[in-house]
Amino acid sequence: MWLGLWLAVLGLGVGIMVGLNIPLILPHAYAKYLSVAALAALDSVLGGIRAAMEDHFDNEIFISGFFSNALLAAGLAFIGERLGIDLYLAAVVAFGVRLFNNIAIIRRHLLKK
Amino acid sequence: MNKPIYVSILLVAVSLGLMLTLQYRTTSSVEQGVAYGREQELTVEKLQLEKELAHLLDESTDLSAKLEEAGKGYSEAAVAFESELSKIKLYAGLVPVEGPGVEVVLENLPDSTPDRSPKLISIKDYDLLHVVNELRGAGAEAIAINNQRLLATSEIRLAGNHIVVNMVNISAPYRVIAIGNATTLKSSLVIKGGPAEILNERGIAVNVTIKEKILIPAFTGGLRFDYATTT
């Protein structure tokens, strides 16, 4: 459990370092998709933490959910953009609601301890 | 069992950090670029400008058509100027002209009587002036003496034994040609008490003949106006 936490912190740090030093900046047109993808990824991570707290954490569900949610959110936003529908708003709302849900449940679990 | 979990946690953490920082950097770099709302604004503006451009292009073609018409008008004006110029040249005597008229030849009669000195009977400048004046009074449109076209500025004056017309010495016989109504011209000269009779009395032969077609040359000298300017 503690190893997992430290690994997560280490991975986050490495990701942040790489992200800050990479000489690549996404064009503004893609920023919207990346933002939705990041939101989905955040939701997945929080979902994973919640699952771990509820002791039914499944590695496959976690990893597949993380990437598929991110890609799906970005893809939906992309398709919505092409069709003139603000589908990324739907993704933002859906993932935002889930995010707050997950945070609330995590908070309750932490408080119960 | 635990190993893949750590791997996936590491992977997810790395990609999450990457995504968040990339997104952060993209968002903070936006301030240097174009804001999202601004893009739409600019698109609207662009559409407006394109509309305006099309409008202006229309106007441009319209105006160039007008310009072309004006150019046509200009060439018409040039033609008008040309004809006006040739008319004025005709009036001024700068172009050769032809038409019906009279030919007047003034010649000293052969000395029949020795008591008359040649000086007395020689044709004087005022004789020519008299003839020319009568011709002008009879409506002559172009006059030349010995092929010297008479202009508004031409002089006929005696200089020694010669008569000078247009700064050119001419001598007898004097051939005055005039274009106009031939009969009027002739009658103005041969009328009783007219120049022909007066000159005849002084022993000068005046021979007036009507011609169907007389060619009067153009003025060939130079014209200079040093003092007169248009007002």
Short mmCIF file of C-alpha atoms in Angstrom, two decimals:
data_model
loop_
_atom_site.label_atom_id
_atom_site.label_comp_id
_atom_site.label_asym_id
_atom_site.label_seq_id
_atom_site.Cartn_x
_atom_site.Cartn_y
_atom_site.Cartn_z
CA MET A 1 0.00 0.00 0.00
CA TRP A 2 2.70 2.48 1.02
CA LEU A 3 4.91 1.37 -1.86
CA GLY A 4 1.99 2.04 -4.19
CA LEU A 5 1.58 5.53 -2.76
CA TRP A 6 5.25 6.35 -3.08
CA LEU A 7 5.29 4.98 -6.60
CA ALA A 8 2.30 7.14 -7.47
CA VAL A 9 3.97 10.26 -6.04
CA LEU A 10 7.21 9.39 -7.85
CA GLY A 11 5.37 8.77 -11.13
CA LEU A 12 3.48 12.03 -10.79
CA GLY A 13 6.73 13.89 -10.11
CA VAL A 14 8.43 12.31 -13.12
CA GLY A 15 5.42 13.10 -15.31
CA ILE A 16 5.36 16.70 -14.12
CA MET A 17 9.11 17.09 -14.70
CA VAL A 18 8.86 15.63 -18.19
CA GLY A 19 5.79 17.67 -18.96
CA LEU A 20 7.44 20.90 -17.85
CA ASN A 21 10.66 20.29 -19.74
CA ILE A 22 9.35 18.77 -22.92
CA PRO A 23 9.88 21.34 -25.72
CA LEU A 24 6.42 20.64 -27.08
CA ILE A 25 3.41 22.85 -26.67
CA LEU A 26 0.12 21.65 -28.06
CA PRO A 27 -1.58 23.95 -30.51
CA HIS A 28 -4.43 25.77 -28.92
CA ALA A 29 -6.92 23.92 -31.10
CA TYR A 30 -6.02 20.67 -29.31
CA ALA A 31 -5.99 22.14 -25.81
CA LYS A 32 -9.70 21.51 -25.47
CA TYR A 33 -9.34 17.79 -26.18
CA LEU A 34 -6.39 17.47 -23.85
CA SER A 35 -8.29 19.23 -21.10
CA VAL A 36 -11.20 16.81 -21.38
CA ALA A 37 -8.78 13.88 -21.51
CA ALA A 38 -6.98 15.17 -18.42
CA LEU A 39 -10.28 15.52 -16.62
CA ALA A 40 -11.24 11.96 -17.54
CA ALA A 41 -7.84 10.72 -16.39
CA LEU A 42 -8.20 12.56 -13.11
CA ASP A 43 -11.62 11.01 -12.62
CA SER A 44 -10.24 7.56 -13.35
CA VAL A 45 -7.44 8.02 -10.83
CA LEU A 46 -9.86 9.19 -8.16
CA GLY A 47 -12.11 6.25 -9.05
CA GLY A 48 -9.15 3.95 -8.60
CA ILE A 49 -8.34 5.45 -5.21
CA ARG A 50 -11.97 5.05 -4.18
CA ALA A 51 -11.97 1.42 -5.37
CA ALA A 52 -8.78 0.78 -3.41
CA MET A 53 -10.44 2.21 -0.32
CA GLU A 54 -13.49 0.04 -0.87
CA ASP A 55 -11.14 -2.91 -1.37
CA HIS A 56 -12.38 -3.92 -4.79
CA PHE A 57 -9.58 -2.39 -6.79
CA ASP A 58 -9.10 -4.19 -10.12
CA ASN A 59 -5.92 -3.38 -11.95
CA GLU A 60 -7.32 -4.17 -15.40
CA ILE A 61 -10.46 -2.14 -14.92
CA PHE A 62 -8.34 0.70 -13.54
CA ILE A 63 -5.80 0.83 -16.35
CA SER A 64 -8.32 0.26 -19.13
CA GLY A 65 -10.69 2.80 -17.64
CA PHE A 66 -7.93 5.36 -17.33
CA PHE A 67 -6.89 5.25 -20.97
CA SER A 68 -10.27 4.51 -22.54
CA ASN A 69 -11.97 7.28 -20.59
CA ALA A 70 -9.29 9.78 -21.56
CA LEU A 71 -9.32 8.79 -25.23
CA LEU A 72 -13.12 8.57 -25.33
CA ALA A 73 -13.49 12.00 -23.79
CA ALA A 74 -11.01 13.52 -26.23
CA GLY A 75 -12.60 11.65 -29.14
CA LEU A 76 -16.08 12.77 -28.14
CA ALA A 77 -14.91 16.33 -27.92
CA PHE A 78 -13.29 16.00 -31.33
CA ILE A 79 -16.39 14.52 -32.95
CA GLY A 80 -18.57 17.10 -31.27
CA GLU A 81 -16.37 19.82 -32.65
CA ARG A 82 -16.71 18.41 -36.15
CA LEU A 83 -20.48 18.10 -35.82
CA GLY A 84 -20.94 21.49 -34.25
CA ILE A 85 -22.15 19.97 -30.95
CA ASP A 86 -20.36 20.97 -27.79
CA LEU A 87 -19.94 17.35 -26.72
CA TYR A 88 -16.87 18.23 -24.71
CA LEU A 89 -19.21 20.09 -22.39
CA ALA A 90 -21.08 16.85 -21.83
CA ALA A 91 -17.78 15.15 -21.06
CA VAL A 92 -16.81 17.95 -18.69
CA VAL A 93 -20.13 17.76 -16.88
CA ALA A 94 -20.18 13.96 -16.69
CA PHE A 95 -16.60 13.61 -15.55
CA GLY A 96 -16.94 16.59 -13.26
CA VAL A 97 -19.95 15.07 -11.52
CA ARG A 98 -18.16 11.74 -11.21
CA LEU A 99 -15.08 13.50 -9.96
CA PHE A 100 -16.97 15.19 -7.16
CA ASN A 101 -18.79 11.95 -6.40
CA ASN A 102 -15.52 10.10 -6.09
CA ILE A 103 -14.00 12.84 -3.97
CA ALA A 104 -17.03 12.79 -1.68
CA ILE A 105 -16.86 9.02 -1.25
CA ILE A 106 -13.09 9.17 -0.63
CA ARG A 107 -13.69 11.88 1.93
CA ARG A 108 -16.29 9.74 3.71
CA HIS A 109 -13.94 6.76 3.74
CA LEU A 110 -11.18 8.90 5.17
CA LEU A 111 -13.48 10.34 7.81
CA LYS A 112 -14.78 6.88 8.77
CA LYS A 113 -11.27 5.63 9.51
CA MET B 1 -0.12 -10.17 -8.20
CA ASN B 2 1.14 -6.91 -6.74
CA LYS B 3 3.71 -6.13 -9.40
CA PRO B 4 1.34 -5.20 -12.25
CA ILE B 5 -0.54 -2.96 -9.86
CA TYR B 6 2.58 -0.94 -9.12
CA VAL B 7 3.46 -0.79 -12.79
CA SER B 8 0.01 0.45 -13.67
CA ILE B 9 0.04 2.96 -10.82
CA LEU B 10 3.39 4.28 -12.02
CA LEU B 11 2.19 4.43 -15.63
CA VAL B 12 -1.03 6.17 -14.72
CA ALA B 13 0.75 8.62 -12.43
CA VAL B 14 3.32 9.48 -15.08
CA SER B 15 0.73 10.00 -17.78
CA LEU B 16 -1.53 11.99 -15.46
CA GLY B 17 1.33 14.28 -14.51
CA LEU B 18 2.31 14.63 -18.14
CA MET B 19 -1.22 15.48 -19.20
CA LEU B 20 -1.80 17.95 -16.40
CA THR B 21 1.46 19.82 -16.96
CA LEU B 22 1.05 19.84 -20.72
CA GLN B 23 -2.44 21.18 -20.32
CA TYR B 24 -1.17 23.73 -17.83
CA ARG B 25 1.55 24.89 -20.17
CA THR B 26 -0.78 25.04 -23.14
CA THR B 27 -3.27 27.07 -21.17
CA SER B 28 -0.68 29.48 -19.88
CA SER B 29 0.84 29.86 -23.34
CA VAL B 30 -2.54 30.80 -24.67
CA GLU B 31 -2.24 34.24 -23.23
CA GLN B 32 0.54 34.94 -25.70
CA GLY B 33 -1.55 33.53 -28.51
CA VAL B 34 -5.11 34.14 -29.37
CA ALA B 35 -7.82 33.63 -26.81
CA TYR B 36 -10.55 31.20 -27.68
CA GLY B 37 -13.35 33.74 -27.83
CA ARG B 38 -11.15 36.06 -29.77
CA GLU B 39 -10.87 33.45 -32.49
CA GLN B 40 -14.59 33.49 -33.10
CA GLU B 41 -14.59 37.24 -32.97
CA LEU B 42 -11.86 37.33 -35.57
CA THR B 43 -13.71 34.82 -37.72
CA VAL B 44 -16.77 37.03 -37.68
CA GLU B 45 -14.60 40.00 -38.49
CA LYS B 46 -12.97 38.09 -41.31
CA LEU B 47 -16.33 37.20 -42.79
CA GLN B 48 -17.34 40.82 -42.54
CA LEU B 49 -14.14 41.90 -44.24
CA GLU B 50 -14.56 39.31 -46.96
CA LYS B 51 -18.04 40.64 -47.63
CA GLU B 52 -16.62 44.12 -47.69
CA LEU B 53 -13.85 43.01 -50.01
CA ALA B 54 -16.34 41.52 -52.45
CA HIS B 55 -18.31 44.74 -52.29
CA LEU B 56 -15.20 46.80 -52.92
CA LEU B 57 -14.17 44.57 -55.79
CA ASP B 58 -17.56 45.13 -57.35
CA GLU B 59 -17.12 48.83 -56.88
CA SER B 60 -13.64 48.62 -58.35
CA THR B 61 -14.85 46.95 -61.53
CA ASP B 62 -17.63 49.49 -61.76
CA LEU B 63 -15.19 52.34 -61.36
CA SER B 64 -12.72 50.94 -63.83
CA ALA B 65 -15.53 50.63 -66.35
CA LYS B 66 -16.34 54.25 -65.69
CA LEU B 67 -12.68 55.12 -66.05
CA GLU B 68 -12.58 53.33 -69.37
CA GLU B 69 -15.57 55.32 -70.50
CA ALA B 70 -13.87 58.46 -69.36
CA GLY B 71 -10.80 57.41 -71.33
CA LYS B 72 -13.00 57.00 -74.36
CA GLY B 73 -14.34 60.46 -73.69
CA TYR B 74 -10.78 61.66 -73.44
CA SER B 75 -9.86 60.24 -76.84
CA GLU B 76 -13.00 61.84 -78.25
CA ALA B 77 -11.87 65.08 -76.72
CA ALA B 78 -8.45 64.54 -78.28
CA VAL B 79 -10.11 64.13 -81.67
CA ALA B 80 -12.10 67.29 -81.03
CA PHE B 81 -8.91 69.10 -80.09
CA GLU B 82 -7.26 67.84 -83.24
CA SER B 83 -10.04 69.13 -85.45
CA GLU B 84 -10.11 72.39 -83.54
CA LEU B 85 -6.38 72.71 -83.97
CA SER B 86 -6.51 72.07 -87.70
CA LYS B 87 -9.31 74.59 -87.98
CA ILE B 88 -7.27 77.18 -86.14
CA LYS B 89 -4.25 76.39 -88.28
CA LEU B 90 -6.43 76.92 -91.30
CA TYR B 91 -7.58 80.28 -89.99
CA ALA B 92 -4.07 81.27 -89.06
CA GLY B 93 -2.67 80.38 -92.45
CA LEU B 94 -0.27 77.71 -91.29
CA VAL B 95 -1.57 75.09 -93.70
CA PRO B 96 -1.73 75.26 -97.50
CA VAL B 97 -5.22 75.78 -98.83
CA GLU B 98 -6.85 75.54 -102.21
CA GLY B 99 -10.07 76.70 -103.72
CA PRO B 100 -11.58 79.04 -106.27
CA GLY B 101 -10.29 82.57 -106.43
CA VAL B 102 -8.51 85.16 -108.46
CA GLU B 103 -5.00 85.70 -109.61
CA VAL B 104 -3.88 89.30 -109.89
CA VAL B 105 -0.66 90.00 -111.71
CA LEU B 106 0.76 93.47 -111.32
CA GLU B 107 3.48 94.41 -113.73
CA ASN B 108 5.16 97.59 -114.74
CA LEU B 109 4.18 98.48 -118.24
CA PRO B 110 7.10 98.51 -120.64
CA ASP B 111 8.63 101.92 -120.78
CA SER B 112 6.88 103.44 -123.74
CA THR B 113 7.66 106.95 -122.82
CA PRO B 114 11.19 107.71 -121.89
CA ASP B 115 10.26 110.74 -119.79
CA ARG B 116 8.78 108.52 -117.17
CA SER B 117 11.46 107.37 -114.83
CA PRO B 118 11.20 103.73 -113.75
CA LYS B 119 11.00 104.84 -110.19
CA LEU B 120 7.80 106.67 -110.82
CA ILE B 121 6.06 103.82 -112.47
CA SER B 122 7.38 101.08 -110.31
CA ILE B 123 4.87 99.34 -108.11
CA LYS B 124 4.98 100.56 -104.58
CA ASP B 125 4.15 98.82 -101.38
CA TYR B 126 0.95 100.78 -100.95
CA ASP B 127 -0.22 99.60 -104.36
CA LEU B 128 0.01 96.04 -103.16
CA LEU B 129 -1.55 97.03 -99.86
CA HIS B 130 -4.40 98.61 -101.74
CA VAL B 131 -4.98 95.47 -103.75
CA VAL B 132 -4.73 93.24 -100.73
CA ASN B 133 -7.03 95.48 -98.74
CA GLU B 134 -9.64 95.38 -101.48
CA LEU B 135 -9.36 91.61 -101.69
CA ARG B 136 -9.82 91.32 -97.96
CA GLY B 137 -12.76 93.64 -98.11
CA ALA B 138 -14.27 91.40 -100.75
CA GLY B 139 -14.01 88.42 -98.46
CA ALA B 140 -10.78 86.76 -99.48
CA GLU B 141 -10.04 83.87 -97.15
CA ALA B 142 -6.41 83.36 -98.02
CA ILE B 143 -4.02 85.68 -99.80
CA ALA B 144 -0.46 85.24 -100.96
CA ILE B 145 1.88 87.54 -102.81
CA ASN B 146 4.52 85.76 -104.85
CA ASN B 147 3.81 82.67 -102.79
CA GLN B 148 4.29 84.54 -99.51
CA ARG B 149 1.22 83.76 -97.50
CA LEU B 150 -0.23 86.82 -95.82
CA LEU B 151 -0.95 86.32 -92.16
CA ALA B 152 -2.39 88.67 -89.60
CA THR B 153 1.16 89.71 -88.80
CA SER B 154 2.49 89.93 -92.35
CA GLU B 155 3.96 93.19 -93.51
CA ILE B 156 4.11 94.69 -96.98
CA ARG B 157 6.67 97.42 -97.03
CA LEU B 158 9.17 98.97 -99.32
CA ALA B 159 12.79 98.40 -98.59
CA GLY B 160 15.05 99.95 -101.16
CA ASN B 161 14.05 98.70 -104.58
CA HIS B 162 12.25 95.69 -103.21
CA ILE B 163 9.06 95.04 -101.46
CA VAL B 164 9.33 92.92 -98.36
CA VAL B 165 6.60 90.50 -97.44
CA ASN B 166 7.07 88.24 -94.46
CA MET B 167 10.69 89.45 -94.27
CA VAL B 168 11.24 88.10 -97.79
CA ASN B 169 12.23 90.35 -100.68
CA ILE B 170 9.95 90.06 -103.65
CA SER B 171 10.11 91.89 -106.93
CA ALA B 172 7.95 92.49 -109.94
CA PRO B 173 5.95 91.01 -111.43
CA TYR B 174 3.82 90.67 -108.37
CA ARG B 175 1.39 87.81 -108.40
CA VAL B 176 -1.31 88.18 -105.81
CA ILE B 177 -3.50 85.13 -105.39
CA ALA B 178 -6.61 85.04 -103.26
CA ILE B 179 -9.22 82.43 -102.47
CA GLY B 180 -12.77 83.50 -102.04
CA ASN B 181 -15.80 84.26 -104.11
CA ALA B 182 -14.01 84.81 -107.43
CA THR B 183 -16.48 87.16 -109.01
CA THR B 184 -16.73 89.34 -105.92
CA LEU B 185 -12.99 89.44 -105.64
CA LYS B 186 -12.54 90.36 -109.26
CA SER B 187 -15.23 92.99 -109.25
CA SER B 188 -13.78 94.56 -106.14
CA LEU B 189 -10.56 95.11 -108.07
CA VAL B 190 -11.81 96.09 -111.51
CA ILE B 191 -14.68 98.25 -110.30
CA LYS B 192 -14.69 101.79 -111.60
CA GLY B 193 -12.40 103.82 -109.40
CA GLY B 194 -10.98 100.63 -107.96
CA PRO B 195 -7.33 99.76 -107.59
CA ALA B 196 -7.03 98.34 -111.12
CA GLU B 197 -8.06 101.59 -112.68
CA ILE B 198 -5.90 103.71 -110.41
CA LEU B 199 -2.88 101.54 -111.08
CA ASN B 200 -3.52 101.49 -114.77
CA GLU B 201 -3.51 105.24 -114.75
CA ARG B 202 -0.06 105.11 -113.23
CA GLY B 203 1.16 102.81 -115.96
CA ILE B 204 0.91 99.57 -114.10
CA ALA B 205 -0.67 96.60 -115.79
CA VAL B 206 -3.20 94.84 -113.54
CA ASN B 207 -4.33 91.51 -114.84
CA VAL B 208 -7.09 89.87 -112.91
CA THR B 209 -8.05 86.32 -113.87
CA ILE B 210 -10.59 84.05 -112.24
CA LYS B 211 -9.27 80.59 -111.45
CA GLU B 212 -11.22 77.50 -110.64
CA LYS B 213 -8.58 76.23 -108.35
CA ILE B 214 -5.78 78.10 -106.72
CA LEU B 215 -3.26 76.58 -104.37
CA ILE B 216 -2.05 78.96 -101.72
CA PRO B 217 1.00 77.75 -99.82
CA ALA B 218 1.31 77.75 -96.07
CA PHE B 219 3.25 80.33 -94.17
CA THR B 220 6.79 79.06 -94.02
CA GLY B 221 8.51 81.53 -91.75
CA GLY B 222 8.80 81.36 -88.00
CA LEU B 223 6.26 82.80 -85.63
CA ARG B 224 7.41 84.42 -82.44
CA PHE B 225 5.43 86.17 -79.79
CA ASP B 226 7.79 87.79 -77.36
CA TYR B 227 5.46 90.31 -75.77
CA ALA B 228 1.94 89.18 -76.24
CA THR B 229 0.64 86.59 -73.84
CA THR B 230 -2.80 85.16 -73.43
CA THR B 231 -4.88 86.69 -70.71
#
